[in-house]
mmCIF file of C-alpha atoms in Angstrom:
data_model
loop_
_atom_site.group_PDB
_atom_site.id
_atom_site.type_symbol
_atom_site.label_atom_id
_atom_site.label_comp_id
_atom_site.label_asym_id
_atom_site.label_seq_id
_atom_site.Cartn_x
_atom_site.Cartn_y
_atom_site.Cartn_z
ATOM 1 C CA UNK A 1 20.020 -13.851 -25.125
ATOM 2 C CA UNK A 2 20.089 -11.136 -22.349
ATOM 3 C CA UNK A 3 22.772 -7.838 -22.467
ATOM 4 C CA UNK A 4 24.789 -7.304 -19.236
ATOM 5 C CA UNK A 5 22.819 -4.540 -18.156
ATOM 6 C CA UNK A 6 19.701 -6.759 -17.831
ATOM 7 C CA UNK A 7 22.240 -9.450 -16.347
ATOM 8 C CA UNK A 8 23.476 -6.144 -13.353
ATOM 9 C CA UNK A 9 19.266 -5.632 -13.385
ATOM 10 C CA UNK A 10 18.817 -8.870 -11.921
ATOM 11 C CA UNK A 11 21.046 -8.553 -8.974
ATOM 12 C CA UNK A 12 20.875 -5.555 -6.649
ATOM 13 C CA UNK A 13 22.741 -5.213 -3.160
ATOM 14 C CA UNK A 14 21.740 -2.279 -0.812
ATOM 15 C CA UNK A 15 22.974 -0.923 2.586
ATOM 16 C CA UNK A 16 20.306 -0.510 4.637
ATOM 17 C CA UNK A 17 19.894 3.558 6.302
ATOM 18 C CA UNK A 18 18.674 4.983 9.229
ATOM 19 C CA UNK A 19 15.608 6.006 7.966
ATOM 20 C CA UNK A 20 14.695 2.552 6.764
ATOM 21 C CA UNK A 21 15.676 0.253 10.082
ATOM 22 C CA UNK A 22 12.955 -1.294 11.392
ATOM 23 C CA UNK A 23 10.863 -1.610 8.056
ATOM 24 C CA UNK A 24 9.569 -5.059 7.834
ATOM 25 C CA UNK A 25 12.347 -6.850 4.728
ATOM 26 C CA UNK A 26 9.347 -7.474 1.849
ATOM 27 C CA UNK A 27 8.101 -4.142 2.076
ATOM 28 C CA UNK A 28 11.756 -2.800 2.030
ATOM 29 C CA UNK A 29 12.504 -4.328 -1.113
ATOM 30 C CA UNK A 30 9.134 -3.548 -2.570
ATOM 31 C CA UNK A 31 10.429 0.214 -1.750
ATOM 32 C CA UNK A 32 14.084 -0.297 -3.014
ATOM 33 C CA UNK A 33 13.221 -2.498 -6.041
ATOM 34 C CA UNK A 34 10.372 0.080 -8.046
ATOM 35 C CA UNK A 35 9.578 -2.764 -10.180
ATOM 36 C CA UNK A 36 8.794 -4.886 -7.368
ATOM 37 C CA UNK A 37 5.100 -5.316 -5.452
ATOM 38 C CA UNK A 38 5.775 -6.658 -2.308
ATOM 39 C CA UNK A 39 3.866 -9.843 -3.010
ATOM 40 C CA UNK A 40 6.734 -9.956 -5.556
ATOM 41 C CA UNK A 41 9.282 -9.348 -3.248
ATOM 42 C CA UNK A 42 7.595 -11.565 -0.365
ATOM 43 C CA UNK A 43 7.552 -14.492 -3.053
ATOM 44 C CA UNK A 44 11.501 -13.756 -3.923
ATOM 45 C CA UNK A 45 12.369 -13.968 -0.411
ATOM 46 C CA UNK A 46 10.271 -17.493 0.266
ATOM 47 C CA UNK A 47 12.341 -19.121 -3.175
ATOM 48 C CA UNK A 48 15.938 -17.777 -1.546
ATOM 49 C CA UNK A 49 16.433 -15.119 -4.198
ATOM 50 C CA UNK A 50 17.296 -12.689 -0.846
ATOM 51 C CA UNK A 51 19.744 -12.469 1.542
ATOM 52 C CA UNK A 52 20.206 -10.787 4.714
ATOM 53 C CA UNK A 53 23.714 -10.248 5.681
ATOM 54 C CA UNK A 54 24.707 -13.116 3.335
ATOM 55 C CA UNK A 55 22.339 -15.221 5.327
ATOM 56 C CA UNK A 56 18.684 -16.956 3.457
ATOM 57 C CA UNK A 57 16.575 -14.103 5.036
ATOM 58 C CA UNK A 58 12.541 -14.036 6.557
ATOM 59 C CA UNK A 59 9.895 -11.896 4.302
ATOM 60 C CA UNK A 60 9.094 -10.836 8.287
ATOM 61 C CA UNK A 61 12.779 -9.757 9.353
ATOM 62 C CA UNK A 62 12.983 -6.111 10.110
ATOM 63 C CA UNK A 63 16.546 -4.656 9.154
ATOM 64 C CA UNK A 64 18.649 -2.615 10.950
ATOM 65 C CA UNK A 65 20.962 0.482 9.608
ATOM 66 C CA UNK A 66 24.109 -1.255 7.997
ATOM 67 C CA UNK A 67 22.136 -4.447 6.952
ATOM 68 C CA UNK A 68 23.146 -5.624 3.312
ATOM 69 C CA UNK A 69 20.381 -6.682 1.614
ATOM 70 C CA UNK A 70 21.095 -8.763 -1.690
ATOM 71 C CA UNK A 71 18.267 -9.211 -4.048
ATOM 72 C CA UNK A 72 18.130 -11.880 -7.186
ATOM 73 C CA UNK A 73 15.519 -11.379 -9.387
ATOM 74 C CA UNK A 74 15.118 -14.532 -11.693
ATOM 75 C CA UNK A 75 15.286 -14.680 -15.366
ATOM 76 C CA UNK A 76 12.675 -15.143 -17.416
ATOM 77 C CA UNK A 77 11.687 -18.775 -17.167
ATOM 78 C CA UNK A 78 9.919 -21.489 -18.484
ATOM 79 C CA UNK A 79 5.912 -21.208 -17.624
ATOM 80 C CA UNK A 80 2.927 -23.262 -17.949
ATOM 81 C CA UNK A 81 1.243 -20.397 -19.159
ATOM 82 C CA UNK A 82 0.138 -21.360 -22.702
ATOM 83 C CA UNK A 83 1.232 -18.417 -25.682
ATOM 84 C CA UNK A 84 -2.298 -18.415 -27.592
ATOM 85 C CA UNK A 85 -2.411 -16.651 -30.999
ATOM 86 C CA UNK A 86 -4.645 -13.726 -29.940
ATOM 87 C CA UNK A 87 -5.037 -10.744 -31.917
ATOM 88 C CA UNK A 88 -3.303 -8.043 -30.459
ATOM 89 C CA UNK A 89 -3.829 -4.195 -32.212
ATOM 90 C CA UNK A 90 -0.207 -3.274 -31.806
ATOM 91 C CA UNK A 91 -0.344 0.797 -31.677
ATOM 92 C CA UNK A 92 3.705 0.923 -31.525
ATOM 93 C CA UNK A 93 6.701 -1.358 -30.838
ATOM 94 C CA UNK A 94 10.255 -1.955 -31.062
ATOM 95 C CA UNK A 95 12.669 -3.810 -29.078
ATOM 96 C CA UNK A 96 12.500 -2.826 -25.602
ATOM 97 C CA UNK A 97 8.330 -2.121 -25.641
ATOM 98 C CA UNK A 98 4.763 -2.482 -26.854
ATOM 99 C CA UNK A 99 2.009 -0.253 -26.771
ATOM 100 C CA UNK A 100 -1.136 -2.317 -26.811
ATOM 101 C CA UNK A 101 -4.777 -1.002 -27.688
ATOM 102 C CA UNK A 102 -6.409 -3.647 -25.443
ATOM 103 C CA UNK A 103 -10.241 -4.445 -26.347
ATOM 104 C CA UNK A 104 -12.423 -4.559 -23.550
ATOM 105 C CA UNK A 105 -13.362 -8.372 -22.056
ATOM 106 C CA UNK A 106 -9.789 -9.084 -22.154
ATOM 107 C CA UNK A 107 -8.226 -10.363 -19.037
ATOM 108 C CA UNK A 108 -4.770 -8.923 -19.020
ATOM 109 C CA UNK A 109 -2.747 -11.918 -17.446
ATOM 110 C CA UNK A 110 -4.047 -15.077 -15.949
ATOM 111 C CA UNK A 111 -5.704 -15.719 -12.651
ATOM 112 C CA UNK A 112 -8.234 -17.641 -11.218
ATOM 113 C CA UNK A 113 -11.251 -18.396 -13.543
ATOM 114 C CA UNK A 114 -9.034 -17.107 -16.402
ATOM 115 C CA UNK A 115 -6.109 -19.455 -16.895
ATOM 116 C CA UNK A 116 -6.010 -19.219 -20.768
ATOM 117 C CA UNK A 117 -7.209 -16.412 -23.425
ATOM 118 C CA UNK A 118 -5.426 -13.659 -21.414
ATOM 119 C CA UNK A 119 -3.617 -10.529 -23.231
ATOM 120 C CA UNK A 120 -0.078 -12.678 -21.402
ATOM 121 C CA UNK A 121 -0.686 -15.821 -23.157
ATOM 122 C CA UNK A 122 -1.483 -13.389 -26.654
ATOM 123 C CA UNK A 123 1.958 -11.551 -25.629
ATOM 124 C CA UNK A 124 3.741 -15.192 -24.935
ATOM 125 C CA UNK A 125 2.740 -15.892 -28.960
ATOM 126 C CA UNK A 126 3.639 -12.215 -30.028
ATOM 127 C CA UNK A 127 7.275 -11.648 -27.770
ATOM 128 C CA UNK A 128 9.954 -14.533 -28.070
ATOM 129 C CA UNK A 129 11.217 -13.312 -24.304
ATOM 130 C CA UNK A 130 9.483 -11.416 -22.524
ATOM 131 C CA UNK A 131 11.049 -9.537 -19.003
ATOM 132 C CA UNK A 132 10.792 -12.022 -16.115
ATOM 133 C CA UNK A 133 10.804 -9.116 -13.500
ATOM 134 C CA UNK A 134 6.318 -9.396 -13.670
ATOM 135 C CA UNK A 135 6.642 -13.025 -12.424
ATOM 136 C CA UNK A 136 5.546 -16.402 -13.906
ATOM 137 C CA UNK A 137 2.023 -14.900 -15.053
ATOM 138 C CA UNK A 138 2.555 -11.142 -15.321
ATOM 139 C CA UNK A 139 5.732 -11.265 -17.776
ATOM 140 C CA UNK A 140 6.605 -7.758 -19.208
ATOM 141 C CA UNK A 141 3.138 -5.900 -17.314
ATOM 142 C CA UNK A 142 4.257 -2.268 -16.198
ATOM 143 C CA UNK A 143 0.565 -1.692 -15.155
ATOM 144 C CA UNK A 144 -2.724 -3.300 -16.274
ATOM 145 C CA UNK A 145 -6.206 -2.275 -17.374
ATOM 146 C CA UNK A 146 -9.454 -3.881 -15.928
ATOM 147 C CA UNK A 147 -11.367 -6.432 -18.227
ATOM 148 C CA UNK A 148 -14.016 -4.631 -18.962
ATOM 149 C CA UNK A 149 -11.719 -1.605 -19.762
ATOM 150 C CA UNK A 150 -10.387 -0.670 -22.861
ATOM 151 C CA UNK A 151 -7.819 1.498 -23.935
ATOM 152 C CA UNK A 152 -3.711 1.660 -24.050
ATOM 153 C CA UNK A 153 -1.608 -0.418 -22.061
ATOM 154 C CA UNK A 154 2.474 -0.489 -21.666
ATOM 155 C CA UNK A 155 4.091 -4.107 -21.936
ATOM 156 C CA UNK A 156 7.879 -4.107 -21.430
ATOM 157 C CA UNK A 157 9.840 -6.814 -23.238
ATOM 158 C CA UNK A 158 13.169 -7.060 -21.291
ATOM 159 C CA UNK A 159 14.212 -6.744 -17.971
ATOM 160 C CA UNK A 160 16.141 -3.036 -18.109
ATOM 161 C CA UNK A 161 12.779 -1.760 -20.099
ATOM 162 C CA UNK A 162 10.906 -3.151 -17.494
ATOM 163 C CA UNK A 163 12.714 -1.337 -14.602
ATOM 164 C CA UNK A 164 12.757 1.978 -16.071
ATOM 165 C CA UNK A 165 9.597 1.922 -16.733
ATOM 166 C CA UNK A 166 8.287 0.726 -13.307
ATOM 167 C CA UNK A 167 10.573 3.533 -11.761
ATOM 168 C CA UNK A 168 8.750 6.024 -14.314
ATOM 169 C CA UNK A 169 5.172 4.887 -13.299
ATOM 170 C CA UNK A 170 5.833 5.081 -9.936
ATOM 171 C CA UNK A 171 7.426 8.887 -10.164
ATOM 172 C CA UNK A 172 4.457 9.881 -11.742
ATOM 173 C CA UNK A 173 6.216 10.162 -15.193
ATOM 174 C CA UNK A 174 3.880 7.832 -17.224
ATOM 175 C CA UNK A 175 0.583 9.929 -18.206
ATOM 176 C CA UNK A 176 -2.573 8.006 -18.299
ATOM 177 C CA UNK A 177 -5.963 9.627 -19.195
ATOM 178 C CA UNK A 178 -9.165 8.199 -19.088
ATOM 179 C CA UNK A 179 -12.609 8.855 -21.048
ATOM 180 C CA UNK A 180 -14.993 7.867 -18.663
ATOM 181 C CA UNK A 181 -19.015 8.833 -18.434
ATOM 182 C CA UNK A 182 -20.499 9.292 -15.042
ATOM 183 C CA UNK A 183 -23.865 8.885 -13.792
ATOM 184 C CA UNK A 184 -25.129 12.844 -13.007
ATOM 185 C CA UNK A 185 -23.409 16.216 -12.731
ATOM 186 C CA UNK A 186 -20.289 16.992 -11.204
ATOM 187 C CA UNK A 187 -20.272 20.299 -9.088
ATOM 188 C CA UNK A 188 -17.451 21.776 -11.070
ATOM 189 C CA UNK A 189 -16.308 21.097 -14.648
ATOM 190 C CA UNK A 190 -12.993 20.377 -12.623
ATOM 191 C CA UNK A 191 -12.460 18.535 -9.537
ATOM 192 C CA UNK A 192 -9.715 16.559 -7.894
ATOM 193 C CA UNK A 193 -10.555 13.451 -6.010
ATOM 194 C CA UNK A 194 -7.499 12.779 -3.260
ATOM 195 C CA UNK A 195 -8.920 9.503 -1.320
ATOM 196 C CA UNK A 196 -7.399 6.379 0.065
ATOM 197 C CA UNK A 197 -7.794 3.271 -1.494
ATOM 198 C CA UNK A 198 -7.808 -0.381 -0.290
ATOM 199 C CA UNK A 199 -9.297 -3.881 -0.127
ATOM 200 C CA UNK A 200 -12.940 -3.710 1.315
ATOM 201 C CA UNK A 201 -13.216 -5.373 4.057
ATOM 202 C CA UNK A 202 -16.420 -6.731 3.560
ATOM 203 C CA UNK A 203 -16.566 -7.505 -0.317
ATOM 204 C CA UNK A 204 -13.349 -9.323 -1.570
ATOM 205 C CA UNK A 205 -13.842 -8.335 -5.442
ATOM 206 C CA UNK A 206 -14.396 -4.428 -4.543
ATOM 207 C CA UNK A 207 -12.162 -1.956 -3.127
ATOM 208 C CA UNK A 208 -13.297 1.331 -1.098
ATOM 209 C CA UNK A 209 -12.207 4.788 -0.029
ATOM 210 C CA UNK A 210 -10.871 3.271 3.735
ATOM 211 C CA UNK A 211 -9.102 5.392 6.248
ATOM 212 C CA UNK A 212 -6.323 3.023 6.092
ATOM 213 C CA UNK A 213 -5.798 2.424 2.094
ATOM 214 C CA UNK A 214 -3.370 3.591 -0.069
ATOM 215 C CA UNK A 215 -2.908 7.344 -1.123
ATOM 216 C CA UNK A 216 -4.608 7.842 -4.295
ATOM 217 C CA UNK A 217 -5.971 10.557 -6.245
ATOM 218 C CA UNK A 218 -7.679 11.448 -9.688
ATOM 219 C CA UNK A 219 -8.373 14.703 -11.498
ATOM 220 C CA UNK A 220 -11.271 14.612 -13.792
ATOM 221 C CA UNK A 221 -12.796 17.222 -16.182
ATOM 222 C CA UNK A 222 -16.060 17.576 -17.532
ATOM 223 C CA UNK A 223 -15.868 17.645 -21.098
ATOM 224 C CA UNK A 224 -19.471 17.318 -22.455
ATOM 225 C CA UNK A 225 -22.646 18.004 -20.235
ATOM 226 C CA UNK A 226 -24.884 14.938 -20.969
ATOM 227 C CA UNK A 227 -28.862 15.290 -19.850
ATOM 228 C CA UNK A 228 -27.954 12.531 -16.574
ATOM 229 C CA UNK A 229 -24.578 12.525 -17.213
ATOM 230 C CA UNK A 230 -21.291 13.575 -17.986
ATOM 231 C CA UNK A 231 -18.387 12.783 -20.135
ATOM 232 C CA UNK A 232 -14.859 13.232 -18.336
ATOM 233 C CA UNK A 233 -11.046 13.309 -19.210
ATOM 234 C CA UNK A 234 -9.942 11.209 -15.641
ATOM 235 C CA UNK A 235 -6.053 11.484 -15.221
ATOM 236 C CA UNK A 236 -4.369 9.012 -12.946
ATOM 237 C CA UNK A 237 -1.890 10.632 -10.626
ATOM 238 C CA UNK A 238 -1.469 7.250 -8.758
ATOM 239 C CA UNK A 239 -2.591 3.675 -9.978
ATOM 240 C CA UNK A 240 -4.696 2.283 -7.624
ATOM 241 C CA UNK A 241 -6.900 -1.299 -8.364
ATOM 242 C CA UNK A 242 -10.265 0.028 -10.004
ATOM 243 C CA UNK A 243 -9.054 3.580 -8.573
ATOM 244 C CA UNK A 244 -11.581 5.872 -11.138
ATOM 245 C CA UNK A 245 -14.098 3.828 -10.689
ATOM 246 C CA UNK A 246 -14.129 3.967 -6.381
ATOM 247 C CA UNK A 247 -13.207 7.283 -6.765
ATOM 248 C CA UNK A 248 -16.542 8.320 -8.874
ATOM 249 C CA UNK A 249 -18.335 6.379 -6.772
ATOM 250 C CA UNK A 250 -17.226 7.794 -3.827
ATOM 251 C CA UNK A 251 -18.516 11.379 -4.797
ATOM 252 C CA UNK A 252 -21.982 9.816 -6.124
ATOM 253 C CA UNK A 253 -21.276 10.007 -9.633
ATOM 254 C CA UNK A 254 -20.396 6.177 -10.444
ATOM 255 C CA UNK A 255 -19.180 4.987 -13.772
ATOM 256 C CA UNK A 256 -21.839 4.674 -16.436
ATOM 257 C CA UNK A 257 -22.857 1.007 -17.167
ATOM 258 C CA UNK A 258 -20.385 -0.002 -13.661
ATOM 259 C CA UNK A 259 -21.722 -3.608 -12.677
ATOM 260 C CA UNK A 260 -19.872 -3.583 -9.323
ATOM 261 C CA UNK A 261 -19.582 0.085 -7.850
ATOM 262 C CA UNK A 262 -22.570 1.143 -9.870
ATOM 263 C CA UNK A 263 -26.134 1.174 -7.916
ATOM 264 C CA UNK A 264 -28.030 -2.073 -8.121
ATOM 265 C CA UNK A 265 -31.182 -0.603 -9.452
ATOM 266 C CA UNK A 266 -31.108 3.007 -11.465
ATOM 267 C CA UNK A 267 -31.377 5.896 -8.686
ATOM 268 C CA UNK A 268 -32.083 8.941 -11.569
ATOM 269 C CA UNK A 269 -36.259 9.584 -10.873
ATOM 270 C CA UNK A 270 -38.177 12.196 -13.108
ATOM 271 C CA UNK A 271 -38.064 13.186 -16.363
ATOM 272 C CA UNK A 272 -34.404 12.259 -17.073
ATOM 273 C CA UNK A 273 -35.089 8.181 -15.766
ATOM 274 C CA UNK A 274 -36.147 7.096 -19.447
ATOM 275 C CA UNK A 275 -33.228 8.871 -20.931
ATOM 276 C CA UNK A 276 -30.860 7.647 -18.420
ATOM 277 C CA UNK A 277 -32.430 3.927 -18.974
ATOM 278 C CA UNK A 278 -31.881 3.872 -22.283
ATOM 279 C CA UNK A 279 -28.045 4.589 -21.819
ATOM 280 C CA UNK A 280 -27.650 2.154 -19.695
ATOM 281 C CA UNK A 281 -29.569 -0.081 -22.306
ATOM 282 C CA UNK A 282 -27.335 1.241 -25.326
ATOM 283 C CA UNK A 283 -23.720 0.665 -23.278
ATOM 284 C CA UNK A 284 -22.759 -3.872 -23.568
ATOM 285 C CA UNK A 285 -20.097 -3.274 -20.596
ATOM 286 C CA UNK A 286 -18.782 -0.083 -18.272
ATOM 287 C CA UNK A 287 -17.925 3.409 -20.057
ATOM 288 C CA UNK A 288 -14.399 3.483 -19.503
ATOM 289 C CA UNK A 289 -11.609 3.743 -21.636
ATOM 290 C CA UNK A 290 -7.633 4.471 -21.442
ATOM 291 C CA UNK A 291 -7.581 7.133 -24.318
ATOM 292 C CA UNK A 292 -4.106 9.021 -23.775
ATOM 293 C CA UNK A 293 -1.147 7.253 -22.817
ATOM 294 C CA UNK A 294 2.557 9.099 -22.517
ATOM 295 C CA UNK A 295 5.935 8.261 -21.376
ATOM 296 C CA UNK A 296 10.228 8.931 -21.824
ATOM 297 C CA UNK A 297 11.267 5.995 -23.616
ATOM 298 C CA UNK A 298 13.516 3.666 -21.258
ATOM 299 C CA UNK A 299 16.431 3.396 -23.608
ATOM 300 C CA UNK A 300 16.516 6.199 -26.158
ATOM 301 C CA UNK A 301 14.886 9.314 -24.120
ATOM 302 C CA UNK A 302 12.535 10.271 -26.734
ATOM 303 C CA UNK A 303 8.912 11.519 -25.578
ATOM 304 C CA UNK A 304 6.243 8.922 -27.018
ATOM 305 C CA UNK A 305 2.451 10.058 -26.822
ATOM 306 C CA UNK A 306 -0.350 7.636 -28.200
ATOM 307 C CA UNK A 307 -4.054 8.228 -28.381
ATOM 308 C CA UNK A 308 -6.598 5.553 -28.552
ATOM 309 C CA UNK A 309 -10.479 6.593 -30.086
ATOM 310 C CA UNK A 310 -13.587 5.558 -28.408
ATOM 311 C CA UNK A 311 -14.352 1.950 -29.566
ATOM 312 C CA UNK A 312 -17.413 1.820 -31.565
ATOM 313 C CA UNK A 313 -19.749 0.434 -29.002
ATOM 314 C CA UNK A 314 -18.984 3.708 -26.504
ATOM 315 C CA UNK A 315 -18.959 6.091 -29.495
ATOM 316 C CA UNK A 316 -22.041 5.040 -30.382
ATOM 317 C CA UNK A 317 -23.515 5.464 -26.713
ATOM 318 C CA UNK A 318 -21.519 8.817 -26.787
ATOM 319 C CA UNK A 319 -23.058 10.348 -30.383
ATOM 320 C CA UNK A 320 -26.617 9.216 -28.714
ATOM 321 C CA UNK A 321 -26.359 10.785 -25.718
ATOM 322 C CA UNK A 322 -24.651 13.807 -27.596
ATOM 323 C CA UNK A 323 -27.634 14.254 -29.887
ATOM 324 C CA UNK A 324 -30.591 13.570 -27.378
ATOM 325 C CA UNK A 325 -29.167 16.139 -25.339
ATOM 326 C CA UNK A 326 -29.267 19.150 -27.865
ATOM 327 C CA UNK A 327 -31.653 21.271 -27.403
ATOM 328 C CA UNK A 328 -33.105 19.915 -23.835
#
């Protein structure tokens, strides 16, 4: 059963203003509707759920001031994705949210290669209903974590829970930190990476630092001085696709154990290249993990903070690197 303020979620109506005539209709809605991408928004338009002046309405129309815009977003409906009893280490819920510790190697929803086994189809076991607002294969995802990444992750389990919290992320007002080790020395035990992020154009799978991405930028602090690398706190301040990882790149300092921004062979020469091999040796998958995770609950207002440790594997890596360094 839904409330009636997920049922008002679900429909929206805006008059369009000056300022926003002219703005092609999928990225308008993506821009009035926070918890909307506008491939979202461009697939709500194709299955009618718009309307332009009461009329069926063109993912390509451009509005003009005074246009009424009416948006539908679906209930959660019946999918083909499969619910799959997966183990999922639940760090807090209640009715409107989860806080997941994901493990790294799992795929957060499905997609091509990876219909089944996904943390979705785990959450489809776990959650009776989950919010439709994510679509068919993303129910209840406020933001996601790569595969290989570990660490805390928000799911949303109705529709209002799901807004609020999209509107949060995108304010800024959902802290995510990041342990992370880097390959080298940063210049400064504190640094802020501001860089635009988008697809590259020549390597489907990767994204770059392009002139034309996405505004995007990280700050990152050294926390431990490792003999060819460092450990860092990264804190998101947008929520870019693989955004710490293109943004250490970027600077020359990519992620430890990184099998697609890192270098192809090991560039560290001297007397730090068998140390630095034998990191790389000790890590199974990429040093990242989402340690620190904080937010304003959607429906009560209370502050929520969760930390998540290193999993073993990285601590491990961590302590070795820790201890070979003393003393060098």
């Amino acid at each position: 059963m839904h409330d009636a303020a997920e049922e008002a979620d679900r429909a929206r109506r805006f008059t369009v203003a000056p300022t926003q005539a002219g703005t092609r209709l999928d990225a308008l809605i993506a821009l009035l509707v926070p918890e909307v991408s506008r491939s979202r928004a461009a697939a709500l338009v194709e299955a009618g759920e718009v309307r332009l002046n009461g009329e069926a309405a063109r993912k390509s129309a451009r509005p003009a001031a005074g246009d009424v815009i009416e948006v539908r977003i679906p209930p959660p409906v019946d999918t083909t994705v499969r619910p799959q009893d997966i183990p999922l280490l639940i760090r807090y819920e209640d009715a409107d949210l989860l806080v997941i510790d994901k493990p790294a190697g799992l795929v957060v929803h499905p997609a091509p290669g990876h219909a089944e086994g996904t943390l979705v189809n785990a959450l489809l076991h776990h959650v009776a209903d989950l919010s439709g607002i994510g679509g068919v294969l993303r129910p209840g995802i406020v933001h996601r974590l790569d595969r290989d990444t570990s660490g805390l992750l928000l799911v949303a389990k109705n529709d209002h829970a799901h807004r609020a919290l999209s509107q949060a992320l995108k304010q800024r007002r959902i802290r995510r930190a990041y342990l992370t080790a880097a390959w080298g020395h940063l210049r400064t035990d504190s640094i802020r990476v501001e860089a635009p992020i988008g697809r590259s154009p020549t390597h489907r799978k990767r994204m770059a630092v392009l002139a034309t991405g996405r505004p995007s930028a990280t700050r990152f602090q050294r926390l431990e001085r490792w003999r060819a690398a460092d450990l860092l706190r990264a804190e998101l301040e947008t929520g870019r696709t693989h955004q710490i990882r293109v943004h250490l790149a970027h600077i020359g300092h990519p992620v430890v154990g990184d099998p697609l921004y890192g270098p192809g062979r090991l560039t560290i020469s001297g007397p730090d290249r068998g140390w630095a091999l034998q990191l790389a040796r000790l890590l199974p998958r990429q040093f990242l993990h989402a340690a620190q995770l904080s937010f304003t609950h959607p429906r009560t207002g209370e502050a929520l903070a969760f930390e998540s440790p290193l999993p073993p594997a990285l601590a491990a890596a961590a302590e070795w690197a820790r201890d070979s360094t003393r003393g060098v």
